[in-house]
mmCIF file of C-alpha atoms in Angstrom:
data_model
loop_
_atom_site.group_PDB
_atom_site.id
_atom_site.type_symbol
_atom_site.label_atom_id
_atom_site.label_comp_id
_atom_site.label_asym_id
_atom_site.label_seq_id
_atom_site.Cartn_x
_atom_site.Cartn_y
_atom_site.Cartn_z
ATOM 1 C CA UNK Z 1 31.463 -55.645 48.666
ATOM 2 C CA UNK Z 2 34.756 -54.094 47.573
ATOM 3 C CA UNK Z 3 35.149 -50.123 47.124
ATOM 4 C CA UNK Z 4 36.283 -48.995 43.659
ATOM 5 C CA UNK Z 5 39.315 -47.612 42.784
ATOM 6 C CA UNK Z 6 38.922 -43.431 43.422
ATOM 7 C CA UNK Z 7 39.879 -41.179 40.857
ATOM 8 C CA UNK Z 8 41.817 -38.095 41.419
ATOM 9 C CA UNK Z 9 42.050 -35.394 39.000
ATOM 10 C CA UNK Z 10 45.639 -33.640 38.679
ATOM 11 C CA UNK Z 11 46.531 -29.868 37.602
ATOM 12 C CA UNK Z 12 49.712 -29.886 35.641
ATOM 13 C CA UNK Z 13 51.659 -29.326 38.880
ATOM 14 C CA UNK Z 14 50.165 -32.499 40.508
ATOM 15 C CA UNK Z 15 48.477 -30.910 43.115
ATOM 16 C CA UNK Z 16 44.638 -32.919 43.476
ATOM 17 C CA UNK Z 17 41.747 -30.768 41.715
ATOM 18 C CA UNK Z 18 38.970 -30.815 43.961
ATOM 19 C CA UNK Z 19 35.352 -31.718 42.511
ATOM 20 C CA UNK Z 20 32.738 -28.811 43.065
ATOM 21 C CA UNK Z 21 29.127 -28.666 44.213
ATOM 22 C CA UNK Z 22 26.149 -27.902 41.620
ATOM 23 C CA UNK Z 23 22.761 -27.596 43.039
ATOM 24 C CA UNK Z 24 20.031 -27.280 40.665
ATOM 25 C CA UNK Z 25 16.754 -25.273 41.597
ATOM 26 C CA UNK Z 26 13.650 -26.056 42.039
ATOM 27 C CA UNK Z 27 13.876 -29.797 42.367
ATOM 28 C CA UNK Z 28 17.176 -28.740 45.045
ATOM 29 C CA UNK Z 29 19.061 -31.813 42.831
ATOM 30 C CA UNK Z 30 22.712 -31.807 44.316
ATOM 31 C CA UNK Z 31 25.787 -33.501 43.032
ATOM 32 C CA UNK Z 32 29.424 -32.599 42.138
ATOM 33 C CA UNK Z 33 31.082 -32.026 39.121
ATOM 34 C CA UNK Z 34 34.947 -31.456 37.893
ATOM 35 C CA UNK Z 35 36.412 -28.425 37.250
ATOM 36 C CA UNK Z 36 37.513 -29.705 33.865
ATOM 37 C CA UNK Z 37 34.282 -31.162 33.094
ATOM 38 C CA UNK Z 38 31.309 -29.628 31.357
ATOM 39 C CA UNK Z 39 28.525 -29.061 33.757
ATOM 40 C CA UNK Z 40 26.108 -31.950 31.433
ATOM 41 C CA UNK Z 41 28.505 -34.341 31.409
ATOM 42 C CA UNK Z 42 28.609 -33.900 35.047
ATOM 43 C CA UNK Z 43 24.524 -33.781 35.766
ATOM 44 C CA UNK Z 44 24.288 -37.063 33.532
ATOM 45 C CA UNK Z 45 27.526 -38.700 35.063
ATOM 46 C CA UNK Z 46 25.152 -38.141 38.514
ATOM 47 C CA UNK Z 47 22.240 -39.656 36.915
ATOM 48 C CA UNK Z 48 20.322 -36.520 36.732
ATOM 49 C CA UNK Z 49 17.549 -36.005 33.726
ATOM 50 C CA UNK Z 50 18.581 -33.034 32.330
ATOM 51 C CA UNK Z 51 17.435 -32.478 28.701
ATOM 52 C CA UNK Z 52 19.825 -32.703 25.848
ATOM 53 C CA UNK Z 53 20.550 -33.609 22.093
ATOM 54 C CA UNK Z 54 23.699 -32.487 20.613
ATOM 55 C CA UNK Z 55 26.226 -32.040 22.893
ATOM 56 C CA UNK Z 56 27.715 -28.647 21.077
ATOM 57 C CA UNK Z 57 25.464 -26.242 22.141
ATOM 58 C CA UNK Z 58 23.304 -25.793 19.209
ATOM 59 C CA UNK Z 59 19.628 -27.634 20.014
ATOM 60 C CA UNK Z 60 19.962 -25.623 23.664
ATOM 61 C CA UNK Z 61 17.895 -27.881 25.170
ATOM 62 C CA UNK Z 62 20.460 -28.048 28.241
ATOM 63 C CA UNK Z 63 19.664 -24.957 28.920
ATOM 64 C CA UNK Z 64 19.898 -23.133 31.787
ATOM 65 C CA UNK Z 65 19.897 -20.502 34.295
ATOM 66 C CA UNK Z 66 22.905 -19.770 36.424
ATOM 67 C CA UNK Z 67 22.000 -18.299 39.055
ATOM 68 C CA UNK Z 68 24.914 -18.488 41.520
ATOM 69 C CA UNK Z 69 28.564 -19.128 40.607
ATOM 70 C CA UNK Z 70 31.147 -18.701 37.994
ATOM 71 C CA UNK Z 71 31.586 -21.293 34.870
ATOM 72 C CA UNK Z 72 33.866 -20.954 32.048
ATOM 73 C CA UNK Z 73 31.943 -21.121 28.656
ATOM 74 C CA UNK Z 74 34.236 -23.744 26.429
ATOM 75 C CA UNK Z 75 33.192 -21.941 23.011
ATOM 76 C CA UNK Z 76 33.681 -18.034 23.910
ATOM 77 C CA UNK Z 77 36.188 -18.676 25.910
ATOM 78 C CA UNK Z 78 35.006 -16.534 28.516
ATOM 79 C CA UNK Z 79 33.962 -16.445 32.377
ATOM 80 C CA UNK Z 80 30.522 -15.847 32.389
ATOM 81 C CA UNK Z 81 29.092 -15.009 35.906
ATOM 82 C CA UNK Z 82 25.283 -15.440 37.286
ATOM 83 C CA UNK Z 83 22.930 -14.636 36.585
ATOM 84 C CA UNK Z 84 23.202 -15.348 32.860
ATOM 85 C CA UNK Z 85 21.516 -17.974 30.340
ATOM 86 C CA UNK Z 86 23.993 -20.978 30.003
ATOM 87 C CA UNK Z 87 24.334 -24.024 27.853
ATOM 88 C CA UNK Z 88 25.449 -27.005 29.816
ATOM 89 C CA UNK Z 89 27.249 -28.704 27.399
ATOM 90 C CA UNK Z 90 29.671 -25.788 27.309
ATOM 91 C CA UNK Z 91 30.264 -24.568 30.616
ATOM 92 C CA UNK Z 92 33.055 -25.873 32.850
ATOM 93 C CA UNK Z 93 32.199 -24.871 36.727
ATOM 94 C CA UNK Z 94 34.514 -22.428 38.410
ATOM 95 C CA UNK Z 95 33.911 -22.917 41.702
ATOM 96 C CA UNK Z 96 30.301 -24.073 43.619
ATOM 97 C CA UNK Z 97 27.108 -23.351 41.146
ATOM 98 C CA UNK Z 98 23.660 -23.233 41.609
ATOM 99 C CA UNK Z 99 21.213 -23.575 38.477
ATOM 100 C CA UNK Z 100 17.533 -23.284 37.932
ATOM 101 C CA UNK Z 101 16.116 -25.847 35.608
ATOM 102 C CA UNK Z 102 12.385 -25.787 35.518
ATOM 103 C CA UNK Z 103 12.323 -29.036 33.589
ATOM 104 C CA UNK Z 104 14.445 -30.994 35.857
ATOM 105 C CA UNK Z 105 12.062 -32.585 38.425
ATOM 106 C CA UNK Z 106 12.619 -34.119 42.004
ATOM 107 C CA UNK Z 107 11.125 -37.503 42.826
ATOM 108 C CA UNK Z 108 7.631 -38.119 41.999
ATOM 109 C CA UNK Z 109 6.849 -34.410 40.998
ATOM 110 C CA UNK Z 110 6.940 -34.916 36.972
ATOM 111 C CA UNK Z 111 3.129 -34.380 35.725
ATOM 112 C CA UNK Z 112 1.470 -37.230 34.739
ATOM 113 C CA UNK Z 113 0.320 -37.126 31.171
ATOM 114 C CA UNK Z 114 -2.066 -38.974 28.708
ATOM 115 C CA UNK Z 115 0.362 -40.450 25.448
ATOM 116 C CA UNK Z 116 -0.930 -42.892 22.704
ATOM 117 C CA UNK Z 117 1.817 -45.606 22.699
ATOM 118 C CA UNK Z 118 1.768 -48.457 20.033
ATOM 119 C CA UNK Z 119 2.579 -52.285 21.107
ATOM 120 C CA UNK Z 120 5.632 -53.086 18.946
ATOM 121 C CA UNK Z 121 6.231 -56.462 21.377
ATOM 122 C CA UNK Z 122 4.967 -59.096 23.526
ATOM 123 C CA UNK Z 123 6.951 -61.692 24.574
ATOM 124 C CA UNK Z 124 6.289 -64.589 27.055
ATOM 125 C CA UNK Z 125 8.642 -64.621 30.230
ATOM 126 C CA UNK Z 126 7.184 -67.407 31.922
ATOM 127 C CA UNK Z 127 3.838 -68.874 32.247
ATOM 128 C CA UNK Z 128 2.177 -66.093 33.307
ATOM 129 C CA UNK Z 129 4.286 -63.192 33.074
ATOM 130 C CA UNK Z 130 4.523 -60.942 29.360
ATOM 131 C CA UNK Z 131 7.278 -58.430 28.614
ATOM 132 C CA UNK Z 132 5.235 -55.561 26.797
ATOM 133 C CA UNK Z 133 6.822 -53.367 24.784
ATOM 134 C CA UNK Z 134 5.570 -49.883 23.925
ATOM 135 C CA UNK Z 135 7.191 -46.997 21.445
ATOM 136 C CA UNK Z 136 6.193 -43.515 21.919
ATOM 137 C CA UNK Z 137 6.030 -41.240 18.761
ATOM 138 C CA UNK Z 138 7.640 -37.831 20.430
ATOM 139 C CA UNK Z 139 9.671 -40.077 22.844
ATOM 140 C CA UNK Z 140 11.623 -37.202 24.059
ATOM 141 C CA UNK Z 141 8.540 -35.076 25.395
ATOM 142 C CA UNK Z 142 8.320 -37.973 27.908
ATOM 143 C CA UNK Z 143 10.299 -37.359 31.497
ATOM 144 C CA UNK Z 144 9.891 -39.961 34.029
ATOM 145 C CA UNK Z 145 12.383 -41.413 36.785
ATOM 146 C CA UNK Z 146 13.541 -44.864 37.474
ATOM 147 C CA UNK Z 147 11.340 -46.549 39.669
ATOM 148 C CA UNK Z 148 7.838 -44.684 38.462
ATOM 149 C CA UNK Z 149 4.382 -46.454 36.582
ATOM 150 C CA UNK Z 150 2.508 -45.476 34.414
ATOM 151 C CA UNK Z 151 -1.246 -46.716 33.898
ATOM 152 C CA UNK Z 152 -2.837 -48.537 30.987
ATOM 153 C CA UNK Z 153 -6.537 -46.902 30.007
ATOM 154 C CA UNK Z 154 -8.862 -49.061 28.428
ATOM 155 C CA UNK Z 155 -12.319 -48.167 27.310
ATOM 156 C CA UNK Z 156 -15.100 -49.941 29.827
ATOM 157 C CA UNK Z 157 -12.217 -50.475 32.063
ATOM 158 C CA UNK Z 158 -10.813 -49.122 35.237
ATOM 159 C CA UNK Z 159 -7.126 -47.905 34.986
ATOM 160 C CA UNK Z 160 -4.464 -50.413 35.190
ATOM 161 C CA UNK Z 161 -1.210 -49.999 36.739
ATOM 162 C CA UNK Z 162 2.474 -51.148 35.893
ATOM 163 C CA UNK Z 163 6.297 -50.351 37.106
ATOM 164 C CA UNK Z 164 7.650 -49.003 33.846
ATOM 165 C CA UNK Z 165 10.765 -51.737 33.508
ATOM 166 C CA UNK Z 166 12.984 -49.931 31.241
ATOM 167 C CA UNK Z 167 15.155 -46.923 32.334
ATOM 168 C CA UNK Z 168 14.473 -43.208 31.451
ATOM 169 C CA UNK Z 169 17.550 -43.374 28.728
ATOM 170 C CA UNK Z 170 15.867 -46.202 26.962
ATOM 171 C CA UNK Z 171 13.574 -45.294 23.867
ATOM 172 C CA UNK Z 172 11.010 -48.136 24.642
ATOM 173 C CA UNK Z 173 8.967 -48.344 27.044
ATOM 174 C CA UNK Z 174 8.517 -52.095 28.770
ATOM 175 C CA UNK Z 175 6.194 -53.743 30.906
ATOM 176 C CA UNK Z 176 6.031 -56.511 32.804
ATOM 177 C CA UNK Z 177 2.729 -57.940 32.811
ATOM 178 C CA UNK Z 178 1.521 -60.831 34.910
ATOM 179 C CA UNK Z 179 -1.362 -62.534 33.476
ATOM 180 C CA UNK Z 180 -2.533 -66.004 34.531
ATOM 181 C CA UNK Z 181 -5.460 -67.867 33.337
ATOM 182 C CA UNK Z 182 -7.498 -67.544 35.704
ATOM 183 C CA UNK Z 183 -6.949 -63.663 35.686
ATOM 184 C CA UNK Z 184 -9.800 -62.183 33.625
ATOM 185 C CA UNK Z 185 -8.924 -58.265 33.656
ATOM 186 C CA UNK Z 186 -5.045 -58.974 32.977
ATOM 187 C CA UNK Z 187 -5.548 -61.512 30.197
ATOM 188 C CA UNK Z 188 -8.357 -58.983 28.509
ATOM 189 C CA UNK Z 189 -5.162 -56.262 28.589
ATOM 190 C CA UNK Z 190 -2.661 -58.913 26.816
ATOM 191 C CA UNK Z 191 -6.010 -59.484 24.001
ATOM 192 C CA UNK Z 192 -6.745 -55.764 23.598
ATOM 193 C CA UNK Z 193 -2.664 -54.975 23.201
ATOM 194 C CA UNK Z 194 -2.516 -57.622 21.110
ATOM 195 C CA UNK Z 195 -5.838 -56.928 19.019
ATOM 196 C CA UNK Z 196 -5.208 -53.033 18.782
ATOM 197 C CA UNK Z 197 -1.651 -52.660 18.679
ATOM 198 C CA UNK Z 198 -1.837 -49.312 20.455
ATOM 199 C CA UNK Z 199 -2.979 -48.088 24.042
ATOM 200 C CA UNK Z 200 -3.685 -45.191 25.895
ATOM 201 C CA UNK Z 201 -1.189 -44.800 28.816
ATOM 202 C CA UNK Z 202 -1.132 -41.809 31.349
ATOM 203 C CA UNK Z 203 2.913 -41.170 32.622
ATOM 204 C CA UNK Z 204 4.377 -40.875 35.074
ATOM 205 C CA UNK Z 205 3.195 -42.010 39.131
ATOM 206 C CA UNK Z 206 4.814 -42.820 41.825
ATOM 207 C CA UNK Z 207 6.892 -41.417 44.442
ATOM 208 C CA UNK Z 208 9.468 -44.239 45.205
ATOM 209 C CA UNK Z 209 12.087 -43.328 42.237
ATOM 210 C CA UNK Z 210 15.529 -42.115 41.921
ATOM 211 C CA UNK Z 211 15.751 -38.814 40.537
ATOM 212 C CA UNK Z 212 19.775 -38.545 40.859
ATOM 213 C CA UNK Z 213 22.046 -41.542 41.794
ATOM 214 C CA UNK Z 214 22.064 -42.509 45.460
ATOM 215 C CA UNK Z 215 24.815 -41.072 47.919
ATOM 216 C CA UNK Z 216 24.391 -44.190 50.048
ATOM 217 C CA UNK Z 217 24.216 -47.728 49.753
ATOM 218 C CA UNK Z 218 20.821 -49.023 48.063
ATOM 219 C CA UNK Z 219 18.957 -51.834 49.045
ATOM 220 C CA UNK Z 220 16.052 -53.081 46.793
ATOM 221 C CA UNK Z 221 13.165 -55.363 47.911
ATOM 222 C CA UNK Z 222 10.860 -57.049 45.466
ATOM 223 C CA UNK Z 223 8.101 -59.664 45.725
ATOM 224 C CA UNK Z 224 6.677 -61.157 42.471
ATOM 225 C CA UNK Z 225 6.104 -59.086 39.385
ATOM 226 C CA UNK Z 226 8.108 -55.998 41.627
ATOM 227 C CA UNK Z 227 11.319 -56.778 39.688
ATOM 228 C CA UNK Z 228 9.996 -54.472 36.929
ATOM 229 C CA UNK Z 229 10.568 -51.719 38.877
ATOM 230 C CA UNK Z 230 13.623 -52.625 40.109
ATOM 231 C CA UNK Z 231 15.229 -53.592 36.769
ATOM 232 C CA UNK Z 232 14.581 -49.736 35.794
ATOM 233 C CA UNK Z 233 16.180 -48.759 38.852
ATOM 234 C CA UNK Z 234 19.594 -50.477 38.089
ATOM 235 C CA UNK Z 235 19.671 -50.225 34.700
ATOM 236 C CA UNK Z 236 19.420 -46.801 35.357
ATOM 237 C CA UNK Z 237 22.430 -47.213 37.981
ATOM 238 C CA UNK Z 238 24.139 -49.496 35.931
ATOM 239 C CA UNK Z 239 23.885 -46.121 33.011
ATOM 240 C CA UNK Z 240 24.713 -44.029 35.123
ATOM 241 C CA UNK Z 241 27.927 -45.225 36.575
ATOM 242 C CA UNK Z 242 26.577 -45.701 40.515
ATOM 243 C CA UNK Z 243 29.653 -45.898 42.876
ATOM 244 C CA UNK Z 244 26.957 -47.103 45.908
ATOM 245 C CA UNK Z 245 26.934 -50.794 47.148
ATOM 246 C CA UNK Z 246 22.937 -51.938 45.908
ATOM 247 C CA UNK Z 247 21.585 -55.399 46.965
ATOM 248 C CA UNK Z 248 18.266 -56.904 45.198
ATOM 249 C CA UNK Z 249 16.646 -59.346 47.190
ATOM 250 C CA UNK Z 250 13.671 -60.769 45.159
ATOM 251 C CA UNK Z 251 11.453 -63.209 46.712
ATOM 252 C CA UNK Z 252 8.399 -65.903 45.041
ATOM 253 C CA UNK Z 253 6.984 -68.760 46.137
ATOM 254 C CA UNK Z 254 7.827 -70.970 43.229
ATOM 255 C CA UNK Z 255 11.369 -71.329 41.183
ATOM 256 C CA UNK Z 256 9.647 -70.378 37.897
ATOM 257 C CA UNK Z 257 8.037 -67.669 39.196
ATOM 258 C CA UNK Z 258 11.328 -65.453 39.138
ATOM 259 C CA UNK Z 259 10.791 -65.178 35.602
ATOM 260 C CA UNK Z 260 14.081 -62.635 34.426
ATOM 261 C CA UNK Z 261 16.397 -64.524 37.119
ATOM 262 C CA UNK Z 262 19.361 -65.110 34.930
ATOM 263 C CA UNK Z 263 19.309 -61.155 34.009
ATOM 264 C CA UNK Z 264 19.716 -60.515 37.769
ATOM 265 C CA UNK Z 265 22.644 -62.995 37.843
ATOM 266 C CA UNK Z 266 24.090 -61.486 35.411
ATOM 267 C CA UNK Z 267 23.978 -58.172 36.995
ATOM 268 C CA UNK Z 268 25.571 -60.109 39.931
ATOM 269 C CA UNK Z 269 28.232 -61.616 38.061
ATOM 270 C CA UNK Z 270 29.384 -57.969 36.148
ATOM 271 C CA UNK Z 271 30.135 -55.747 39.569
ATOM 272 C CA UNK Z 272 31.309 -56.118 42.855
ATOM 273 C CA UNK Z 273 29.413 -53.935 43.884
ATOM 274 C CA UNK Z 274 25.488 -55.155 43.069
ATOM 275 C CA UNK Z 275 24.348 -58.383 44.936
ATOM 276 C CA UNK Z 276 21.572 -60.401 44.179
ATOM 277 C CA UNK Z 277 19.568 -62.603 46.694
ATOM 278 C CA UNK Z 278 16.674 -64.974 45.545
ATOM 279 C CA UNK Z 279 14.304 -65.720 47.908
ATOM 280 C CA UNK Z 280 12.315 -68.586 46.568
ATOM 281 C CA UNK Z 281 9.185 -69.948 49.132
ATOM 282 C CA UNK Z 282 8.552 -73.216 47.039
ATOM 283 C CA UNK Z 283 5.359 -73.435 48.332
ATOM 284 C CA UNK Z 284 1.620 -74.233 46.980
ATOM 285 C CA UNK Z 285 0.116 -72.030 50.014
ATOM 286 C CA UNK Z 286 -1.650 -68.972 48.709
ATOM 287 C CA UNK Z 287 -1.499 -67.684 51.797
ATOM 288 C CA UNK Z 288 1.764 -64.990 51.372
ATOM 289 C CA UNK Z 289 2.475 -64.437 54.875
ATOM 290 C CA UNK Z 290 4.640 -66.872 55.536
ATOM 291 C CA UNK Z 291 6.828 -66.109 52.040
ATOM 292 C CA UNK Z 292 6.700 -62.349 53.668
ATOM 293 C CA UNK Z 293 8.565 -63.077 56.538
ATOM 294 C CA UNK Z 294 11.049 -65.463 54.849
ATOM 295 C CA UNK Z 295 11.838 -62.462 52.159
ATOM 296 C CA UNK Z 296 12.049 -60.656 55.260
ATOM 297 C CA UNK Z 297 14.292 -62.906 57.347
ATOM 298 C CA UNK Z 298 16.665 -62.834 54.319
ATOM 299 C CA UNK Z 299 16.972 -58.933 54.186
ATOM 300 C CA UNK Z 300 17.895 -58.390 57.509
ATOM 301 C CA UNK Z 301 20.384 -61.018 57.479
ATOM 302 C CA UNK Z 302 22.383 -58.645 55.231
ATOM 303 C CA UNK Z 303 23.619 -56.977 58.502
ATOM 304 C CA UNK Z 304 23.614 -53.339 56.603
ATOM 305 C CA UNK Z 305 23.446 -50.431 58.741
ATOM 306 C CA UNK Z 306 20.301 -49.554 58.518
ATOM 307 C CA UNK Z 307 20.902 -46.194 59.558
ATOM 308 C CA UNK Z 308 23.015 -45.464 56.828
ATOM 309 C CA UNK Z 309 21.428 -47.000 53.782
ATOM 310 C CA UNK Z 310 18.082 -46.271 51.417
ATOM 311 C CA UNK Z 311 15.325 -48.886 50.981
ATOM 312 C CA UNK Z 312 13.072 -49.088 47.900
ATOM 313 C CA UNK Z 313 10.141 -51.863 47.999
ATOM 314 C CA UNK Z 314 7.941 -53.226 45.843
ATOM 315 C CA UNK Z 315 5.023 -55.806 46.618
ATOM 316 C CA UNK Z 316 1.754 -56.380 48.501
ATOM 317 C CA UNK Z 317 1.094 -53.823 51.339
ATOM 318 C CA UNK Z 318 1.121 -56.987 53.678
ATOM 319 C CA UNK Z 319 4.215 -57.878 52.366
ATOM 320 C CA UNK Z 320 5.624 -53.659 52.165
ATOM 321 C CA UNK Z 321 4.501 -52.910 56.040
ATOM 322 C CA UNK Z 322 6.207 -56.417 57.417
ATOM 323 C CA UNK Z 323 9.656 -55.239 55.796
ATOM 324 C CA UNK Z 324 9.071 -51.750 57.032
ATOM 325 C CA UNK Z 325 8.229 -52.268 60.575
ATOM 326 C CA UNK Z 326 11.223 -54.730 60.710
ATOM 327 C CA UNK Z 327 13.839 -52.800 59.365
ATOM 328 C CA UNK Z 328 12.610 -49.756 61.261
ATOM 329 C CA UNK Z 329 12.800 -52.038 64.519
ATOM 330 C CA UNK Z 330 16.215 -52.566 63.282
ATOM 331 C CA UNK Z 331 17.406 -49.470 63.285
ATOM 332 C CA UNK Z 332 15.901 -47.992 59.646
ATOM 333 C CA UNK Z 333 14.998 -44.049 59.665
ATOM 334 C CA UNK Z 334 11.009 -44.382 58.328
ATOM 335 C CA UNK Z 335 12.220 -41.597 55.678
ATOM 336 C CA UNK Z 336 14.527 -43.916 53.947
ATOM 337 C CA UNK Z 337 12.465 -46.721 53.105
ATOM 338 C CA UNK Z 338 10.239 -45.690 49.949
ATOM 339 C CA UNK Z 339 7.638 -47.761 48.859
ATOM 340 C CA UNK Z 340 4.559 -46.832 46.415
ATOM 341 C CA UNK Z 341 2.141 -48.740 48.921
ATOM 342 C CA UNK Z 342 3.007 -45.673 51.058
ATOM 343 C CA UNK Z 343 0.716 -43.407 49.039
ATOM 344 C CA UNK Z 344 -1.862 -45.749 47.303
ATOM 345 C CA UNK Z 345 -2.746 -48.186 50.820
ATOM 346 C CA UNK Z 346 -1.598 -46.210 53.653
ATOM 347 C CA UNK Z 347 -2.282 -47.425 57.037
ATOM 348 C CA UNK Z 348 -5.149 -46.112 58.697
#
């Protein structure tokens, strides 16, 4: 992959303006922002979920507490030094700042809350796979990251779980839900969404999200129905204006299985700096080991550094573990490979 071009900002006298750090409090969120930049534009350029609506400082739901630092408040025209109640939208940083904002939330710690959502979609992907899609009536009271699920609660029914495949700047919510027909609980869930044309969802879970944009190079591993994850996770990248190298390596047994394939072309195609590797078993064997180790094979033939890079998974535990234990024999930190398997099928 190529690097981008960098941009430098320049005072009037040409000499370089150096970007500043903002650390935000409790979630201990860090990222930089420009002098000449309000501190929102900044948090939002960094992919960070900070609350907001109009942009002039009148809803004040950017709101927050600066607690260390100077910034220079665009509409007084004044320095205004901690601690004091700021508006992001109209404060330019004046050096490092640190800010407390309750509602900002670090990976995995949003609370997970019960919303009625109605089914305004379902369309076929393939010939087992439905994209769902759900509106929420006070969309905005709704905070998840990229990379979280949520689960489905029907009555007589135990909960279902599914990687949320939209991005936390998208209005709709969208699932991708495999259901073949010899699946009785998923095809009941495609009936009742389609019968009811509203469900009971409790949001968010998960630890293996982004909560800010990465500071090193991504790489994204996902086996089957995983890509819903991942398509949340760089189309909240792709939003957010990520600068890191991210590969996707997907892997199925069977060429119609990879059911959104030309979308992850595409992403391919539009940036030098996202690759996309298909891993396709075209096999009949339900036994998934051997596709495993050939998704496997395919991500360490990347040659990364595995030292220097974050891994997010998505897949069978069987399938989780055998990337893990490879990547860590390959050089991989355990605490940068993040996988939801971690937490729900840990090994004993």
């Amino acid at each position: 992959m190529r690097s981008g071009p960098v941009s430098v900002l320049m005072s009037p006298d040409d000499a370089p303006i150096s970007p500043v750090s903002v650390c935000i409090t409790p979630a201990d969120i860090r990222f930089e922002a420009n002098p000449d930049e309000d501190l929102l534009t900044a948090a939002r350029r960094a992919g960070v979920a900070v609350r907001w609506a109009c942009r002039n400082g009148v809803c004040e739901l950017c709101e927050a507490q600066l607690t260390g630092g100077d910034v220079f408040n665009t509409r007084s025209g004044k320095t205004e030094c901690s601690p004091a109640t700021i508006m992001l939208c109209r404060c330019q940083p004046r050096g490092p700042v640190e800010l407390e904002i309750k509602a900002v939330m670090a990976s995995g710690k949003h609370v997970p809350q019960q919303l009625l959502a109605k089914v305004s979609d379902i369309t076929p992907l393939s010939h087992d796979v439905h994209r769902v899609t759900l509106q929420l009536p006070r969309r905005r009271e709704l905070s998840f990251h990229a990379g979280q699920y949520l689960s489905v609660l029907l009555p007589d029914a135990p909960p279902a779980y599914f990687s949320i495949a939209s991005s936390p700047e998208q209005d709709a919510l969208e699932l991708h839900v495999q259901a073949a027909a010899n699946w009785e609980s998923a095809q009941r869930i495609i009936e009742v969404l389609r019968d009811e044309g509203q469900v009971m969802l409790e949001v968010p879970h998960g630890q293996a999200c982004l909560a800010s944009v990465p500071q090193a190079p991504l790489i994204l591993v996902a086996a089957g129905t995983g890509f819903a994850q991942m398509k949340s996770i760089v189309d909240y990248l792709n939003a957010s204006g990520c600068h890191q190298p991210v590969w996707l390596y997907w892997g199925v047994r069977r060429h119609e299985d990879m059911y959104l394939r030309s979308m992850a072309q595409q992403w391919h195609d539009a940036s030098d700096r996202f690759s996309f590797v298909p891993v396709v078993g075209d096999d009949e064997d339900n036994d998934w080991s051997g596709h495993h180790d050939q998704l496997v094979r395919a991500v360490l033939a990347g040659g990364n550094d595995w030292a220097a890079v974050n891994v997010i998974a998505s897949g069978s535990p069987p399938m989780v573990y055998t990337l893990m234990d490879a990547l860590a024999e390959a050089g991989m930190p355990q605490q940068v490979f993040h996988s939801d398997v971690l937490e729900y099928a840990p090994r004993g």
